[in-house]
Coordinates of C-alpha atoms in Angstrom, one line a residue:
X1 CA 0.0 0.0 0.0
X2 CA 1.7 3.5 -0.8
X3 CA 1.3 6.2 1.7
X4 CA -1.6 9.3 0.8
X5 CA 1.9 11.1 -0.7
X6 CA 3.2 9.2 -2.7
X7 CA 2.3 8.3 -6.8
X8 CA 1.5 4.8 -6.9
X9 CA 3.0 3.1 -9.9
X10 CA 0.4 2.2 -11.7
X11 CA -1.2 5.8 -12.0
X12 CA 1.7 6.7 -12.7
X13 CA 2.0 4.4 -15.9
X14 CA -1.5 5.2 -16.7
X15 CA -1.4 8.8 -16.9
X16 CA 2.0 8.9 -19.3
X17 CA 0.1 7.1 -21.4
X18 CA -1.1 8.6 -24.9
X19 CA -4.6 7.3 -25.5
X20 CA -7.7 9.1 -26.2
X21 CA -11.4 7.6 -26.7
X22 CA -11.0 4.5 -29.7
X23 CA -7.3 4.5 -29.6
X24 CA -7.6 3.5 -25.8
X25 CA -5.0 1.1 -26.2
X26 CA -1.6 2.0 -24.6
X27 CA -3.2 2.2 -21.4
X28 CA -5.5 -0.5 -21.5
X29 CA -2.2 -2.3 -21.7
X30 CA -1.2 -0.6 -18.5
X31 CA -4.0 -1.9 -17.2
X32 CA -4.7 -5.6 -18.4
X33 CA -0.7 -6.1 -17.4
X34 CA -1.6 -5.3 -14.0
X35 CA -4.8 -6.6 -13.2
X36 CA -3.5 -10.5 -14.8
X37 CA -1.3 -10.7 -12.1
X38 CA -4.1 -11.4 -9.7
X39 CA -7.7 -11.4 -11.7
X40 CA -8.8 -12.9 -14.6
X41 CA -8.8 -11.2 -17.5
X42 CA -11.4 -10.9 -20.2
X43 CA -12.7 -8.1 -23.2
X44 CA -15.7 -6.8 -25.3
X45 CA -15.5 -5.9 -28.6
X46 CA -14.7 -2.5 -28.4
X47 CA -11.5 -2.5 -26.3
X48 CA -13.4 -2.6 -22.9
X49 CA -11.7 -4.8 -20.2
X50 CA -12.6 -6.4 -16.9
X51 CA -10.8 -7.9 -14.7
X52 CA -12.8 -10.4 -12.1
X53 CA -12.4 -12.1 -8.8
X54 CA -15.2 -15.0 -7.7
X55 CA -17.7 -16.3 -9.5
X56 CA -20.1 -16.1 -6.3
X57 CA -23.5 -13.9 -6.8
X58 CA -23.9 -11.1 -6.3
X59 CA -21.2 -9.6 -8.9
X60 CA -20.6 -6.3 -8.3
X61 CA -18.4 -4.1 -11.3
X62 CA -16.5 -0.9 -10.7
X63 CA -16.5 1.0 -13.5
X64 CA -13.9 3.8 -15.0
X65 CA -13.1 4.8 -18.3
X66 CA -9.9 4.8 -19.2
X67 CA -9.9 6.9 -22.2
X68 CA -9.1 10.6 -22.3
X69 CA -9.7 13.6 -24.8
X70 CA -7.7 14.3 -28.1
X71 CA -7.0 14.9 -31.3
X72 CA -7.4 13.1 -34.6
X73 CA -5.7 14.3 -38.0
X74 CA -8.3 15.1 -40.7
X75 CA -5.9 16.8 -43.3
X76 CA -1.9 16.6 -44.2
X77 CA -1.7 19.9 -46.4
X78 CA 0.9 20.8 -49.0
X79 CA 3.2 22.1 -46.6
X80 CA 3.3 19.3 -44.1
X81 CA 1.2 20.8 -41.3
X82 CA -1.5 18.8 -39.8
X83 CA -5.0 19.9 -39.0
X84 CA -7.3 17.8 -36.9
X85 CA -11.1 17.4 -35.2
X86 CA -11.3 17.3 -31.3
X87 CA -12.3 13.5 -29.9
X88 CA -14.1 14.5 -26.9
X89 CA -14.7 18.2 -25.3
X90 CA -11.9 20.8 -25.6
X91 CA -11.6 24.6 -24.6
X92 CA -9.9 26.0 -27.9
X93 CA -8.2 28.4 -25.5
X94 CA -6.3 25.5 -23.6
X95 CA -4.6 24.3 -26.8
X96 CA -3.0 27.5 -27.8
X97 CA 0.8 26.6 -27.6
X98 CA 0.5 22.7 -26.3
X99 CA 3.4 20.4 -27.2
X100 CA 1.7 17.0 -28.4
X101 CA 2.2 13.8 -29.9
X102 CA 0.9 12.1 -32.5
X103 CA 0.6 8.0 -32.5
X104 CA 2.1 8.2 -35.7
X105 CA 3.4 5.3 -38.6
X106 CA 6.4 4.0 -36.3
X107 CA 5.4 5.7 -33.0
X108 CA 5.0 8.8 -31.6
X109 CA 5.9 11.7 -33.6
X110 CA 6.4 14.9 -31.7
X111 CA 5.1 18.4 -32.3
X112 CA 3.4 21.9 -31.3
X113 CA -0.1 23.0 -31.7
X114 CA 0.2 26.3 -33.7
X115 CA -2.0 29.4 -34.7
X116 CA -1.1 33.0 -36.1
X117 CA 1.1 34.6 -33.9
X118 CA 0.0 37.7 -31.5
X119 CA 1.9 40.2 -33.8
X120 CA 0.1 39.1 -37.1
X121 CA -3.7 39.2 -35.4
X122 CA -5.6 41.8 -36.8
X123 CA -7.1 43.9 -33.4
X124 CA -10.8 42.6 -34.1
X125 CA -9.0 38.8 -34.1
X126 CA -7.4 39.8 -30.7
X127 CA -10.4 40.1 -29.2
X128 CA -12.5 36.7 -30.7
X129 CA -12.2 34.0 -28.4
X130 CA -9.7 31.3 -31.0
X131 CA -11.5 28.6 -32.8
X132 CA -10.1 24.9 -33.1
X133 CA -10.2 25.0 -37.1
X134 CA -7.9 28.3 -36.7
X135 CA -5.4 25.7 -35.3
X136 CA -2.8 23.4 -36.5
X137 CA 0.0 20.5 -35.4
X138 CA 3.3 21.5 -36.4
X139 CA 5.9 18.5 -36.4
X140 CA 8.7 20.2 -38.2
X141 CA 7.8 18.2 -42.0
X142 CA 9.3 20.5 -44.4
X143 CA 6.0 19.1 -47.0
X144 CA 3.7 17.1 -47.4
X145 CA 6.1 14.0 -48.6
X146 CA 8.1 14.2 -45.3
X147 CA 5.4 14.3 -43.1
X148 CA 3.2 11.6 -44.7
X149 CA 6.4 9.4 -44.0
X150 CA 5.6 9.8 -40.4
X151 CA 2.2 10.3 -39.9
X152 CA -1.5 9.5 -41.5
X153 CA -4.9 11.3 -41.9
X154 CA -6.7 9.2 -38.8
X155 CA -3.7 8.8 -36.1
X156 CA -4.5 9.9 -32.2
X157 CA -2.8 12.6 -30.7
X158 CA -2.5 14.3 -27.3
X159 CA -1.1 16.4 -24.9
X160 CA 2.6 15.9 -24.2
X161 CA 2.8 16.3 -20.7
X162 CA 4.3 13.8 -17.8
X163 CA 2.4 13.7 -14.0
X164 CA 4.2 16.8 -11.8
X165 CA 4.2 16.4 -8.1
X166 CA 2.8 19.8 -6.3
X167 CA 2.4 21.3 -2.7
X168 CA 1.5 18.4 -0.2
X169 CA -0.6 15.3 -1.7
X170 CA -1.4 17.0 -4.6
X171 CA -0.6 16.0 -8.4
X172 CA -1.1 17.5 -11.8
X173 CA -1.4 15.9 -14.8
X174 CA -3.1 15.5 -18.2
X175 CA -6.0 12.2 -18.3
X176 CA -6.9 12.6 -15.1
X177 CA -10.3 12.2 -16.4
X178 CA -10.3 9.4 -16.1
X179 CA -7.6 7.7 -15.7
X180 CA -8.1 7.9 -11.9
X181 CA -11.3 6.1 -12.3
X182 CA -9.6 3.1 -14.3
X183 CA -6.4 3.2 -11.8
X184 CA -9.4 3.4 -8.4
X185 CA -11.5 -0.1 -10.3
X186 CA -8.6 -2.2 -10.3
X187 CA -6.5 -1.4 -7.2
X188 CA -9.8 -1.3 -5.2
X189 CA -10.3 -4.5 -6.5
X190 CA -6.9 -6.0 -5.6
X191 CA -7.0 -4.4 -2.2
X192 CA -10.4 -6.4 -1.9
X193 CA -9.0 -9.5 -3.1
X194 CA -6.1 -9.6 -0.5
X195 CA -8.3 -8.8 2.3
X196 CA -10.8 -10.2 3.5
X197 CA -12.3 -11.0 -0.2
X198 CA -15.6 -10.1 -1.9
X199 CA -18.6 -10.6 -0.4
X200 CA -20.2 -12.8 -3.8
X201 CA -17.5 -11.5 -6.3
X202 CA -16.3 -8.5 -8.0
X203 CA -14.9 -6.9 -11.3
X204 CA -13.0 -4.0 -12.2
X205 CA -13.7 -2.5 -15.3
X206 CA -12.1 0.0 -17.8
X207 CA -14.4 1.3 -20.1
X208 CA -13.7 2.8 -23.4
X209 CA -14.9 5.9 -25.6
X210 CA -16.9 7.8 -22.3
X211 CA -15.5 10.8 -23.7
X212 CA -17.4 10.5 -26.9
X213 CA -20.6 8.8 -25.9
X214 CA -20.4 6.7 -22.7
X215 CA -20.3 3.8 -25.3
X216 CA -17.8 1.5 -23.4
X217 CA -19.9 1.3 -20.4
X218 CA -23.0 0.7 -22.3
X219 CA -21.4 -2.8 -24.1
X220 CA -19.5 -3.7 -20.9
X221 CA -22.8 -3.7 -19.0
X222 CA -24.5 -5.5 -21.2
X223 CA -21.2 -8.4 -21.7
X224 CA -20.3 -8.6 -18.1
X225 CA -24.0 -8.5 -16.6
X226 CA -23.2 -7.3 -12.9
X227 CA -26.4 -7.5 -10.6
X228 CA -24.4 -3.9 -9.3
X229 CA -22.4 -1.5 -10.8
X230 CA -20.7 1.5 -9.1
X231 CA -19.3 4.0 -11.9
X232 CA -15.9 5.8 -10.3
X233 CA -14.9 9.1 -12.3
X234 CA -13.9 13.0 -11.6
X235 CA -16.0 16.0 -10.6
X236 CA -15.2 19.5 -10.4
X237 CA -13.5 20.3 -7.1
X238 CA -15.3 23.5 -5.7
X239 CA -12.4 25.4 -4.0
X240 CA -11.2 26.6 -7.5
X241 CA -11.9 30.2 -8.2
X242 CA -15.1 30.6 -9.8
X243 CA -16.6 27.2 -9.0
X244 CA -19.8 28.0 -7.1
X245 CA -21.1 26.4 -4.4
X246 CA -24.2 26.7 -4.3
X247 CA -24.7 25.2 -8.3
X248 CA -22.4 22.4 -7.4
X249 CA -22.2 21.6 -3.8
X250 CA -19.3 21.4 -1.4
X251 CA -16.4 19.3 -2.8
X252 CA -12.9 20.7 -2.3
X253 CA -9.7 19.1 -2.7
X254 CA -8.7 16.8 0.0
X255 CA -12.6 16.2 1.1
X256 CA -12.6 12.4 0.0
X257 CA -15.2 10.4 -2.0
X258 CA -17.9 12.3 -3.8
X259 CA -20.8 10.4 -3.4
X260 CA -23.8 10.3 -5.8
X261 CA -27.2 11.2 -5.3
X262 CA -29.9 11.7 -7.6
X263 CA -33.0 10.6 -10.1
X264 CA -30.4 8.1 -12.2
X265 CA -28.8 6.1 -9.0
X266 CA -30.0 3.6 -6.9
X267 CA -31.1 4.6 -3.3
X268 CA -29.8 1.5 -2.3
X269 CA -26.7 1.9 -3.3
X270 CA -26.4 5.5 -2.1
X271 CA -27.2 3.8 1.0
X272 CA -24.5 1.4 1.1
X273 CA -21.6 3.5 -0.1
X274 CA -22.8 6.2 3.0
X275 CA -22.8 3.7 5.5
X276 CA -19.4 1.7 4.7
X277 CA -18.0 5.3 4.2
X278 CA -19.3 6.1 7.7
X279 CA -18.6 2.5 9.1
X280 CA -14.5 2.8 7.6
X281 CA -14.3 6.5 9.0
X282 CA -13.8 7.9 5.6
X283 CA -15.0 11.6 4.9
X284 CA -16.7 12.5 2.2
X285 CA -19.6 14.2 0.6
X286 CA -22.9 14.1 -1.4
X287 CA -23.6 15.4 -4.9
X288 CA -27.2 15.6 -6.0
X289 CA -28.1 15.6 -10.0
X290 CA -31.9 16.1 -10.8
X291 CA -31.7 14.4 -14.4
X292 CA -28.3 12.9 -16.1
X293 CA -25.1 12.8 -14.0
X294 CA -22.7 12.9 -17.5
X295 CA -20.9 9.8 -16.2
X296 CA -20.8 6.2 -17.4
X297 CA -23.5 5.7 -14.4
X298 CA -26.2 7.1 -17.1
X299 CA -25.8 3.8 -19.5
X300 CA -25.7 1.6 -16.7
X301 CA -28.7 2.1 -14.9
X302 CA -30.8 1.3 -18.2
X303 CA -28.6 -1.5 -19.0
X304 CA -30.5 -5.0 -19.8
X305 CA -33.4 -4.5 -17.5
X306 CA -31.7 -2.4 -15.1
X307 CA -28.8 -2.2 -13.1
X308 CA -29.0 -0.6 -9.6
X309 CA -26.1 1.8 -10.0
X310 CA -24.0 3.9 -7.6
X311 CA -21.8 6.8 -8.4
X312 CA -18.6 8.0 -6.7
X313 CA -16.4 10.8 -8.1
X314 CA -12.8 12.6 -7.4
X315 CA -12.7 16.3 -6.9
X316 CA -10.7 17.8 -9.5
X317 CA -9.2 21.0 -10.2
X318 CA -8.9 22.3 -13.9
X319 CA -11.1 19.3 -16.2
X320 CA -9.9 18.6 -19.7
X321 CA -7.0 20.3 -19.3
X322 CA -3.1 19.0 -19.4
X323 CA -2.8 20.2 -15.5
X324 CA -6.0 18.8 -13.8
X325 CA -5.4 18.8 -9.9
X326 CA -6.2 16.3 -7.9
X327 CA -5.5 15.2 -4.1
X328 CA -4.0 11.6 -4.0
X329 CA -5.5 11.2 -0.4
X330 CA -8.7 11.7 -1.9
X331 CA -7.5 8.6 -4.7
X332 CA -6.6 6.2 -1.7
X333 CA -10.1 6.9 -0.3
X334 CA -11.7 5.8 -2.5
X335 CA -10.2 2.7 -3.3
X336 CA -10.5 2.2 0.1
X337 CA -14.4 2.5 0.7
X338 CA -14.9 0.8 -3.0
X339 CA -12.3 -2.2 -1.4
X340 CA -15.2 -2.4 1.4
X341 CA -18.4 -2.0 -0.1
X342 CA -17.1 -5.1 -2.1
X343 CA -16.6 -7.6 0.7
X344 CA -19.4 -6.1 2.2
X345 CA -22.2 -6.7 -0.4
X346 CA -23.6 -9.7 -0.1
X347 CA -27.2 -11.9 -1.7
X348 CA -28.9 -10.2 1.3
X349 CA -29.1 -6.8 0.4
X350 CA -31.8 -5.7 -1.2
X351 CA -31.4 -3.4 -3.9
X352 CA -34.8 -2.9 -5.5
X353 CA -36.5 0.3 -5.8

């Protein structure tokens, strides 16, 4: 067990790696290398994986997506720039500037996200908010020729960026969302495993393409058929200047598990994850959505003929961004209340509605 300070290895691993929704597949490596050394190993079509421990009922599956926003190359023009769509949500402003790296022919090709510079903006441009189709990837190709000998219309890219240590317990990095939730599935499942053991059995699962449509939890639901599922992903931490409050509810770094509330969840399972949470001494807090909750929980709940679904999130400063925030003693919560609610849930519990 690593202490509250320290970066365990395997987020570590996960957050270095390059892989955005459909092209999931350097870190699902991470991932599946990991969890075989304890759980068995299995896939859907798509790229989603679980791991699983028992075969006992009830099956419980802890669900994060292990994808993260990019790019994708549309167009190599005549001068050997790139230009690209977004895979998943960006803020145009964020990418100004951004080394990145393309997953290109033999690997990963290296370059800069350009625009016109300050000095060639005419003062009406300096004043419009920029556009993503106003952008390019620069990788140094003098044309076309050279940089079609490196890269193709269709190849991934993202951020170049490696995890930075900050003030305390805190760590920034890009793919936070959500590789936190992937990294909190498994280890909560090994730290289950060695204990005292699920309670029927349990499966960690790292979903694919969330950021484009919540599609890898929808096909892992339906594959895997848990009789529970608790989706694990980030939320906006609301001790960030101009977070409010009072739209989002109290979450600041270093608060612990987010725990959800609302129309989409199952009561019962809101019910469990607040007393084991209360039962293991761990902090945390509530979030109430009136409709949707934008996480993988959406897809599960109306999996098959229903799933009772939980939802538990990790405050986070700065989303979809290459220097989201978050506090790793929040992380190792958790994994640690998700470690319990899985030897605690047993055929007994009644989980209807």
């Amino acid at each position: 067990m690593t202490t509250s300070s320290e970066v365990p290895k395997l987020l570590d691993e996960l957050l270095r790696a390059g892989a955005p929704s459909g092209y999931e597949g350097p870190a699902a490596a991470v991932w599946r290398k990991a969890a075989s050394a304890f759980a068995e190993l299995s896939y859907d079509g798509i790229g989603s994986t679980f791991a699983r421990v028992g075969e006992a009922e009830p099956l419980v599956a802890i669900v994060g997506h292990i994808d993260e926003i990019g790019l994708i190359i549309t167009h190599i023009d005549e001068k050997g720039f790139l230009w690209f769509e977004p895979i998943g949500g960006w803020d145009p402003q964020i990418l100004v500037g951004q080394r990145v790296e393309v997953t290109g022919r033999e690997g990963f090709v290296p370059g800069v996200a350009g625009r016109k510079p300050i000095h060639l903006l005419e003062p009406d441009q300096r004043k419009k908010v920029v556009e993503l189709k106003s952008m390019h990837i620069d990788i140094g190709a003098a044309d076309r020729e050279e940089a079609e000998k490196m890269v193709r219309v269709g190849d991934p890219v993202v951020i170049r960026t490696e995890p930075m240590k900050v003030a305390g317990s805190r760590l920034v990095s890009k793919s936070m969302d959500n590789r936190l939730g992937a990294y909190v599935a498994l280890e909560s499942l090994r730290r289950c495993a060695e204990g005292e053991g699920p309670g029927g059995s349990m499966a960690a699962v790292a979903a694919v393409q969330e950021e484009i449509g919540l599609f890898g939890a929808r096909t892992a639901a339906f594959q895997l058929r848990p009789d529970v599922a608790i989706a694990v992903d980030v939320t906006h931490a609301t001790d960030a200047p101009g977070v409010d409050e009072k739209e989002l509810g109290s979450s600041p770094l270093g608060s612990g598990p987010v725990i959800g509330r609302g129309s989409t969840l199952s009561p019962r399972v809101f019910d469990l994850l607040v007393e084991t949470a209360d039962q293991e001494g761990i902090e945390y807090s509530v979030s109430a959505s009136g409709r949707g909750t934008s996480t993988d929980a959406d897809v599960l709940q109306i999996s098959r003929s229903g799933i009772p679904t939980g939802l538990v999130s990790i405050p986070l400063r700065y989303m979809h961004s290459p220097v989201e925030m978050c506090d790793l003693r929040d992380v190792e919560a958790v994994v640690n209340l998700l470690a319990a609610v899985g030897s605690r849930l047993t055929g007994e519990l009644d989980l209807s509605r």
